[in-house]
């Protein structure tokens, strides 16, 4: 009984996944793009990019256009300086060396109800 219900649930999941993918493919064929719409679009992006190249800060642009700084960064992403270029070698970080901690040694005892050579057969 449980196996039958599990098989029916799996069939339902597969059907739903297939229908979802069909819908996404149909929307893509129509030219629709999935995802959230950008906060800045069209002419505003051109204005923001020109202002950024003119020396205005990202925070000031965000205040002026009433959007987040992330939205401004997205609009000017290709104009932002890269942190590390591919040609620059990056040195490996030095790791701190620690002295090992001394732990007290625990004495392991054999259980009293086991035969003498059970844990250590050669003894």
GROMACS .gro file of N, CA and C in nm:
model
  369
    1UNK      N    1   0.083  -0.119   0.000
    1UNK     CA    2   0.000   0.000   0.000
    1UNK      C    3   0.088   0.126   0.000
    2UNK      N    4   0.189   0.128   0.088
    2UNK     CA    5   0.277   0.244   0.097
    2UNK      C    6   0.358   0.261  -0.030
    3UNK      N    7   0.401   0.147  -0.088
    3UNK     CA    8   0.478   0.155  -0.212
    3UNK      C    9   0.395   0.211  -0.327
    4UNK      N   10   0.268   0.177  -0.328
    4UNK     CA   11   0.179   0.228  -0.433
    4UNK      C   12   0.164   0.379  -0.420
    5UNK      N   13   0.146   0.427  -0.296
    5UNK     CA   14   0.135   0.572  -0.274
    5UNK      C   15   0.265   0.643  -0.309
    6UNK      N   16   0.379   0.584  -0.276
    6UNK     CA   17   0.507   0.644  -0.309
    6UNK      C   18   0.526   0.651  -0.461
    7UNK      N   19   0.486   0.546  -0.532
    7UNK     CA   20   0.499   0.545  -0.677
    7UNK      C   21   0.408   0.651  -0.740
    8UNK      N   22   0.287   0.667  -0.685
    8UNK     CA   23   0.195   0.769  -0.737
    8UNK      C   24   0.251   0.909  -0.713
    9UNK      N   25   0.309   0.931  -0.596
    9UNK     CA   26   0.370   1.061  -0.567
    9UNK      C   27   0.487   1.091  -0.658
   10UNK      N   28   0.567   0.990  -0.685
   10UNK     CA   29   0.681   1.008  -0.775
   10UNK      C   30   0.634   1.040  -0.918
   11UNK      N   31   0.529   0.973  -0.961
   11UNK     CA   32   0.473   0.999  -1.093
   11UNK      C   33   0.421   1.143  -1.101
   12UNK      N   34   0.352   1.186  -0.995
   12UNK     CA   35   0.300   1.323  -0.991
   12UNK      C   36   0.414   1.425  -0.998
   13UNK      N   37   0.523   1.402  -0.922
   13UNK     CA   38   0.638   1.492  -0.923
   13UNK      C   39   0.702   1.499  -1.061
   14UNK      N   40   0.718   1.384  -1.125
   14UNK     CA   41   0.777   1.382  -1.260
   14UNK      C   42   0.691   1.457  -1.360
   15UNK      N   43   0.558   1.440  -1.350
   15UNK     CA   44   0.467   1.508  -1.440
   15UNK      C   45   0.473   1.660  -1.419
   16UNK      N   46   0.477   1.702  -1.291
   16UNK     CA   47   0.484   1.845  -1.261
   16UNK      C   48   0.615   1.905  -1.311
   17UNK      N   49   0.726   1.834  -1.293
   17UNK     CA   50   0.856   1.882  -1.341
   17UNK      C   51   0.855   1.896  -1.493
   18UNK      N   52   0.798   1.798  -1.562
   18UNK     CA   53   0.793   1.801  -1.707
   18UNK      C   54   0.709   1.918  -1.756
   19UNK      N   55   0.593   1.942  -1.693
   19UNK     CA   56   0.508   2.053  -1.733
   19UNK      C   57   0.575   2.188  -1.705
   20UNK      N   58   0.649   2.197  -1.595
   20UNK     CA   59   0.720   2.320  -1.563
   20UNK      C   60   0.825   2.349  -1.670
   21UNK      N   61   0.903   2.248  -1.706
   21UNK     CA   62   1.006   2.268  -1.809
   21UNK      C   63   0.943   2.304  -1.943
   22UNK      N   64   0.829   2.242  -1.976
   22UNK     CA   65   0.761   2.276  -2.102
   22UNK      C   66   0.718   2.422  -2.102
   23UNK      N   67   0.666   2.470  -1.989
   23UNK     CA   68   0.624   2.609  -1.980
   23UNK      C   69   0.741   2.704  -1.991
   24UNK      N   70   0.854   2.670  -1.928
   24UNK     CA   71   0.973   2.755  -1.937
   24UNK      C   72   1.026   2.761  -2.079
   25UNK      N   73   1.027   2.648  -2.148
   25UNK     CA   74   1.074   2.645  -2.286
   25UNK      C   75   0.982   2.726  -2.378
   26UNK      N   76   0.849   2.717  -2.354
   26UNK     CA   77   0.754   2.792  -2.436
   26UNK      C   78   0.771   2.942  -2.414
   27UNK      N   79   0.794   2.984  -2.289
   27UNK     CA   80   0.815   3.126  -2.260
   27UNK      C   81   0.943   3.176  -2.323
   28UNK      N   82   1.046   3.092  -2.320
   28UNK     CA   83   1.174   3.132  -2.381
   28UNK      C   84   1.159   3.144  -2.533
   29UNK      N   85   1.079   3.057  -2.592
   29UNK     CA   86   1.057   3.064  -2.737
   29UNK      C   87   0.982   3.191  -2.775
   30UNK      N   88   0.894   3.238  -2.687
   30UNK     CA   89   0.821   3.361  -2.713
   30UNK      C   90   0.908   3.484  -2.691
   31UNK      N   91   1.022   3.466  -2.627
   31UNK     CA   92   1.112   3.579  -2.604
   31UNK      C   93   1.104   3.633  -2.463
   32UNK      N   94   1.027   3.570  -2.377
   32UNK     CA   95   1.019   3.616  -2.238
   32UNK      C   96   1.141   3.568  -2.161
   33UNK      N   97   1.187   3.653  -2.074
   33UNK     CA   98   1.304   3.620  -1.993
   33UNK      C   99   1.258   3.599  -1.850
   34UNK      N  100   1.299   3.492  -1.788
   34UNK     CA  101   1.258   3.464  -1.651
   34UNK      C  102   1.337   3.547  -1.552
   35UNK      N  103   1.287   3.554  -1.430
   35UNK     CA  104   1.358   3.624  -1.324
   35UNK      C  105   1.297   3.759  -1.292
   36UNK      N  106   1.356   3.822  -1.194
   36UNK     CA  107   1.307   3.951  -1.149
   36UNK      C  108   1.349   4.060  -1.247
   37UNK      N  109   1.262   4.158  -1.262
   37UNK     CA  110   1.294   4.270  -1.350
   37UNK      C  111   1.400   4.357  -1.284
   38UNK      N  112   1.492   4.413  -1.363
   38UNK     CA  113   1.594   4.499  -1.304
   38UNK      C  114   1.533   4.628  -1.250
   39UNK      N  115   1.592   4.679  -1.142
   39UNK     CA  116   1.543   4.802  -1.081
   39UNK      C  117   1.566   4.921  -1.173
   40UNK      N  118   1.673   4.918  -1.248
   40UNK     CA  119   1.703   5.024  -1.344
   40UNK      C  120   1.695   4.966  -1.484
   41UNK      N  121   1.626   5.034  -1.573
   41UNK     CA  122   1.613   4.981  -1.708
   41UNK      C  123   1.617   5.095  -1.809
   42UNK      N  124   1.656   5.060  -1.930
   42UNK     CA  125   1.650   5.153  -2.042
   42UNK      C  126   1.738   5.275  -2.029
   43UNK      N  127   1.677   5.391  -2.041
   43UNK     CA  128   1.750   5.517  -2.044
   43UNK      C  129   1.814   5.549  -1.909
   44UNK      N  130   1.752   5.501  -1.803
   44UNK     CA  131   1.807   5.527  -1.669
   44UNK      C  132   1.944   5.463  -1.655
   45UNK      N  133   1.961   5.344  -1.710
   45UNK     CA  134   2.091   5.275  -1.703
   45UNK      C  135   2.198   5.357  -1.773
   46UNK      N  136   2.163   5.415  -1.888
   46UNK     CA  137   2.261   5.496  -1.960
   46UNK      C  138   2.298   5.620  -1.880
   47UNK      N  139   2.199   5.681  -1.816
   47UNK     CA  140   2.228   5.798  -1.732
   47UNK      C  141   2.318   5.762  -1.615
   48UNK      N  142   2.288   5.649  -1.550
   48UNK     CA  143   2.367   5.606  -1.435
   48UNK      C  144   2.510   5.575  -1.477
   49UNK      N  145   2.526   5.507  -1.590
   49UNK     CA  146   2.661   5.474  -1.637
   49UNK      C  147   2.741   5.599  -1.670
   50UNK      N  148   2.676   5.696  -1.732
   50UNK     CA  149   2.745   5.820  -1.767
   50UNK      C  150   2.784   5.896  -1.640
   51UNK      N  151   2.696   5.899  -1.541
   51UNK     CA  152   2.726   5.968  -1.415
   51UNK      C  153   2.838   5.898  -1.339
   52UNK      N  154   2.838   5.765  -1.345
   52UNK     CA  155   2.945   5.689  -1.278
   52UNK      C  156   3.080   5.718  -1.344
   53UNK      N  157   3.082   5.721  -1.476
   53UNK     CA  158   3.206   5.753  -1.547
   53UNK      C  159   3.247   5.897  -1.522
   54UNK      N  160   3.149   5.982  -1.491
   54UNK     CA  161   3.178   6.121  -1.460
   54UNK      C  162   3.233   6.141  -1.320
   55UNK      N  163   3.236   6.037  -1.240
   55UNK     CA  164   3.297   6.046  -1.109
   55UNK      C  165   3.200   6.043  -0.992
   56UNK      N  166   3.071   6.027  -1.017
   56UNK     CA  167   2.975   6.023  -0.908
   56UNK      C  168   2.982   5.887  -0.838
   57UNK      N  169   2.966   5.887  -0.706
   57UNK     CA  170   2.981   5.762  -0.631
   57UNK      C  171   2.856   5.674  -0.646
   58UNK      N  172   2.875   5.547  -0.616
   58UNK     CA  173   2.764   5.451  -0.625
   58UNK      C  174   2.655   5.487  -0.525
   59UNK      N  175   2.695   5.525  -0.403
   59UNK     CA  176   2.596   5.560  -0.301
   59UNK      C  177   2.515   5.682  -0.342
   60UNK      N  178   2.581   5.783  -0.400
   60UNK     CA  179   2.510   5.904  -0.444
   60UNK      C  180   2.412   5.871  -0.558
   61UNK      N  181   2.456   5.786  -0.650
   61UNK     CA  182   2.367   5.746  -0.760
   61UNK      C  183   2.246   5.671  -0.707
   62UNK      N  184   2.268   5.585  -0.607
   62UNK     CA  185   2.158   5.509  -0.549
   62UNK      C  186   2.058   5.603  -0.482
   63UNK      N  187   2.108   5.703  -0.409
   63UNK     CA  188   2.019   5.801  -0.346
   63UNK      C  189   1.941   5.880  -0.450
   64UNK      N  190   2.007   5.923  -0.555
   64UNK     CA  191   1.942   6.005  -0.657
   64UNK      C  192   1.832   5.928  -0.732
   65UNK      N  193   1.855   5.800  -0.755
   65UNK     CA  194   1.760   5.721  -0.835
   65UNK      C  195   1.666   5.636  -0.750
   66UNK      N  196   1.678   5.647  -0.617
   66UNK     CA  197   1.590   5.575  -0.523
   66UNK      C  198   1.594   5.423  -0.542
   67UNK      N  199   1.714   5.372  -0.557
   67UNK     CA  200   1.734   5.227  -0.568
   67UNK      C  201   1.848   5.189  -0.475
   68UNK      N  202   1.873   5.059  -0.463
   68UNK     CA  203   1.981   5.013  -0.376
   68UNK      C  204   2.117   5.030  -0.445
   69UNK      N  205   2.222   5.025  -0.364
   69UNK     CA  206   2.357   5.033  -0.422
   69UNK      C  207   2.385   4.911  -0.508
   70UNK      N  208   2.326   4.795  -0.471
   70UNK     CA  209   2.343   4.674  -0.552
   70UNK      C  210   2.287   4.690  -0.692
   71UNK      N  211   2.173   4.761  -0.703
   71UNK     CA  212   2.114   4.784  -0.835
   71UNK      C  213   2.207   4.872  -0.920
   72UNK      N  214   2.271   4.969  -0.856
   72UNK     CA  215   2.366   5.054  -0.929
   72UNK      C  216   2.488   4.972  -0.970
   73UNK      N  217   2.537   4.889  -0.878
   73UNK     CA  218   2.653   4.804  -0.911
   73UNK      C  219   2.622   4.712  -1.028
   74UNK      N  220   2.499   4.661  -1.033
   74UNK     CA  221   2.461   4.574  -1.144
   74UNK      C  222   2.462   4.652  -1.275
   75UNK      N  223   2.415   4.776  -1.270
   75UNK     CA  224   2.409   4.858  -1.393
   75UNK      C  225   2.548   4.895  -1.444
   76UNK      N  226   2.645   4.912  -1.352
   76UNK     CA  227   2.780   4.954  -1.392
   76UNK      C  228   2.881   4.842  -1.371
   77UNK      N  229   2.835   4.717  -1.371
   77UNK     CA  230   2.922   4.604  -1.337
   77UNK      C  231   3.045   4.595  -1.426
   78UNK      N  232   3.030   4.618  -1.555
   78UNK     CA  233   3.145   4.605  -1.645
   78UNK      C  234   3.239   4.725  -1.636
   79UNK      N  235   3.197   4.830  -1.568
   79UNK     CA  236   3.284   4.948  -1.552
   79UNK      C  237   3.362   4.945  -1.421
   80UNK      N  238   3.323   4.856  -1.329
   80UNK     CA  239   3.390   4.849  -1.199
   80UNK      C  240   3.529   4.790  -1.215
   81UNK      N  241   3.626   4.838  -1.137
   81UNK     CA  242   3.761   4.779  -1.145
   81UNK      C  243   3.761   4.640  -1.084
   82UNK      N  244   3.838   4.555  -1.144
   82UNK     CA  245   3.852   4.418  -1.092
   82UNK      C  246   3.945   4.418  -0.973
   83UNK      N  247   3.917   4.332  -0.877
   83UNK     CA  248   4.003   4.325  -0.760
   83UNK      C  249   4.136   4.257  -0.793
   84UNK      N  250   4.131   4.150  -0.871
   84UNK     CA  251   4.252   4.076  -0.908
   84UNK      C  252   4.242   4.047  -1.057
   85UNK      N  253   4.344   4.084  -1.131
   85UNK     CA  254   4.345   4.052  -1.273
   85UNK      C  255   4.410   3.917  -1.293
   86UNK      N  256   4.386   3.858  -1.407
   86UNK     CA  257   4.437   3.724  -1.433
   86UNK      C  258   4.589   3.721  -1.444
   87UNK      N  259   4.651   3.831  -1.486
   87UNK     CA  260   4.795   3.833  -1.505
   87UNK      C  261   4.874   3.850  -1.377
   88UNK      N  262   4.812   3.907  -1.272
   88UNK     CA  263   4.884   3.931  -1.148
   88UNK      C  264   4.893   3.804  -1.065
   89UNK      N  265   5.014   3.764  -1.026
   89UNK     CA  266   5.024   3.646  -0.939
   89UNK      C  267   4.976   3.683  -0.798
   90UNK      N  268   4.900   3.595  -0.741
   90UNK     CA  269   4.848   3.617  -0.607
   90UNK      C  270   4.927   3.530  -0.510
   91UNK      N  271   4.995   3.591  -0.413
   91UNK     CA  272   5.071   3.508  -0.319
   91UNK      C  273   4.978   3.429  -0.228
   92UNK      N  274   5.022   3.311  -0.194
   92UNK     CA  275   4.943   3.228  -0.104
   92UNK      C  276   4.947   3.288   0.036
   93UNK      N  277   4.835   3.285   0.106
   93UNK     CA  278   4.835   3.341   0.242
   93UNK      C  279   4.920   3.257   0.336
   94UNK      N  280   4.989   3.325   0.426
   94UNK     CA  281   5.069   3.253   0.523
   94UNK      C  282   4.981   3.206   0.637
   95UNK      N  283   4.997   3.081   0.672
   95UNK     CA  284   4.916   3.025   0.778
   95UNK      C  285   4.992   3.035   0.910
   96UNK      N  286   4.920   3.064   1.014
   96UNK     CA  287   4.982   3.071   1.145
   96UNK      C  288   5.018   2.931   1.192
   97UNK      N  289   5.139   2.919   1.247
   97UNK     CA  290   5.183   2.789   1.298
   97UNK      C  291   5.161   2.787   1.448
   98UNK      N  292   5.092   2.685   1.494
   98UNK     CA  293   5.064   2.673   1.636
   98UNK      C  294   5.139   2.554   1.693
   99UNK      N  295   5.181   2.571   1.815
   99UNK     CA  296   5.242   2.459   1.885
   99UNK      C  297   5.131   2.362   1.924
  100UNK      N  298   5.160   2.232   1.920
  100UNK     CA  299   5.056   2.138   1.958
  100UNK      C  300   5.022   2.151   2.107
  101UNK      N  301   4.897   2.135   2.138
  101UNK     CA  302   4.854   2.140   2.277
  101UNK      C  303   4.882   2.006   2.343
  102UNK      N  304   4.925   2.014   2.466
  102UNK     CA  305   4.952   1.890   2.539
  102UNK      C  306   4.823   1.847   2.607
  103UNK      N  307   4.785   1.727   2.580
  103UNK     CA  308   4.665   1.673   2.643
  103UNK      C  309   4.705   1.567   2.743
  104UNK      N  310   4.625   1.557   2.842
  104UNK     CA  311   4.655   1.453   2.940
  104UNK      C  312   4.627   1.318   2.876
  105UNK      N  313   4.713   1.226   2.906
  105UNK     CA  314   4.697   1.093   2.848
  105UNK      C  315   4.596   1.014   2.929
  106UNK      N  316   4.503   0.958   2.859
  106UNK     CA  317   4.402   0.878   2.926
  106UNK      C  318   4.445   0.732   2.925
  107UNK      N  319   4.424   0.669   3.034
  107UNK     CA  320   4.456   0.527   3.044
  107UNK      C  321   4.330   0.450   3.006
  108UNK      N  322   4.344   0.370   2.900
  108UNK     CA  323   4.228   0.292   2.859
  108UNK      C  324   4.228   0.161   2.933
  109UNK      N  325   4.116   0.129   2.983
  109UNK     CA  326   4.103   0.004   3.058
  109UNK      C  327   4.023  -0.096   2.976
  110UNK      N  328   4.058  -0.222   2.994
  110UNK     CA  329   3.980  -0.326   2.929
  110UNK      C  330   3.864  -0.361   3.021
  111UNK      N  331   3.749  -0.388   2.964
  111UNK     CA  332   3.636  -0.427   3.049
  111UNK      C  333   3.668  -0.554   3.126
  112UNK      N  334   3.623  -0.562   3.247
  112UNK     CA  335   3.658  -0.675   3.335
  112UNK      C  336   3.587  -0.803   3.297
  113UNK      N  337   3.477  -0.794   3.224
  113UNK     CA  338   3.403  -0.915   3.193
  113UNK      C  339   3.451  -0.985   3.065
  114UNK      N  340   3.552  -0.931   2.997
  114UNK     CA  341   3.605  -0.995   2.876
  114UNK      C  342   3.720  -1.087   2.912
  115UNK      N  343   3.739  -1.191   2.831
  115UNK     CA  344   3.853  -1.280   2.856
  115UNK      C  345   3.986  -1.206   2.841
  116UNK      N  346   4.093  -1.260   2.895
  116UNK     CA  347   4.223  -1.192   2.904
  116UNK      C  348   4.278  -1.151   2.767
  117UNK      N  349   4.278  -1.236   2.668
  117UNK     CA  350   4.339  -1.204   2.539
  117UNK      C  351   4.239  -1.154   2.436
  118UNK      N  352   4.121  -1.108   2.478
  118UNK     CA  353   4.018  -1.071   2.382
  118UNK      C  354   4.051  -0.943   2.305
  119UNK      N  355   4.088  -0.835   2.374
  119UNK     CA  356   4.118  -0.712   2.305
  119UNK      C  357   4.257  -0.711   2.244
  120UNK      N  358   4.353  -0.768   2.313
  120UNK     CA  359   4.491  -0.773   2.266
  120UNK      C  360   4.531  -0.919   2.256
  121UNK      N  361   4.510  -0.983   2.141
  121UNK     CA  362   4.527  -1.128   2.130
  121UNK      C  363   4.669  -1.177   2.160
  122UNK      N  364   4.770  -1.098   2.139
  122UNK     CA  365   4.907  -1.149   2.161
  122UNK      C  366   4.951  -1.136   2.304
  123UNK      N  367   4.871  -1.080   2.392
  123UNK     CA  368   4.917  -1.051   2.529
  123UNK      C  369   4.873  -1.159   2.623
   0.00000   0.00000   0.00000
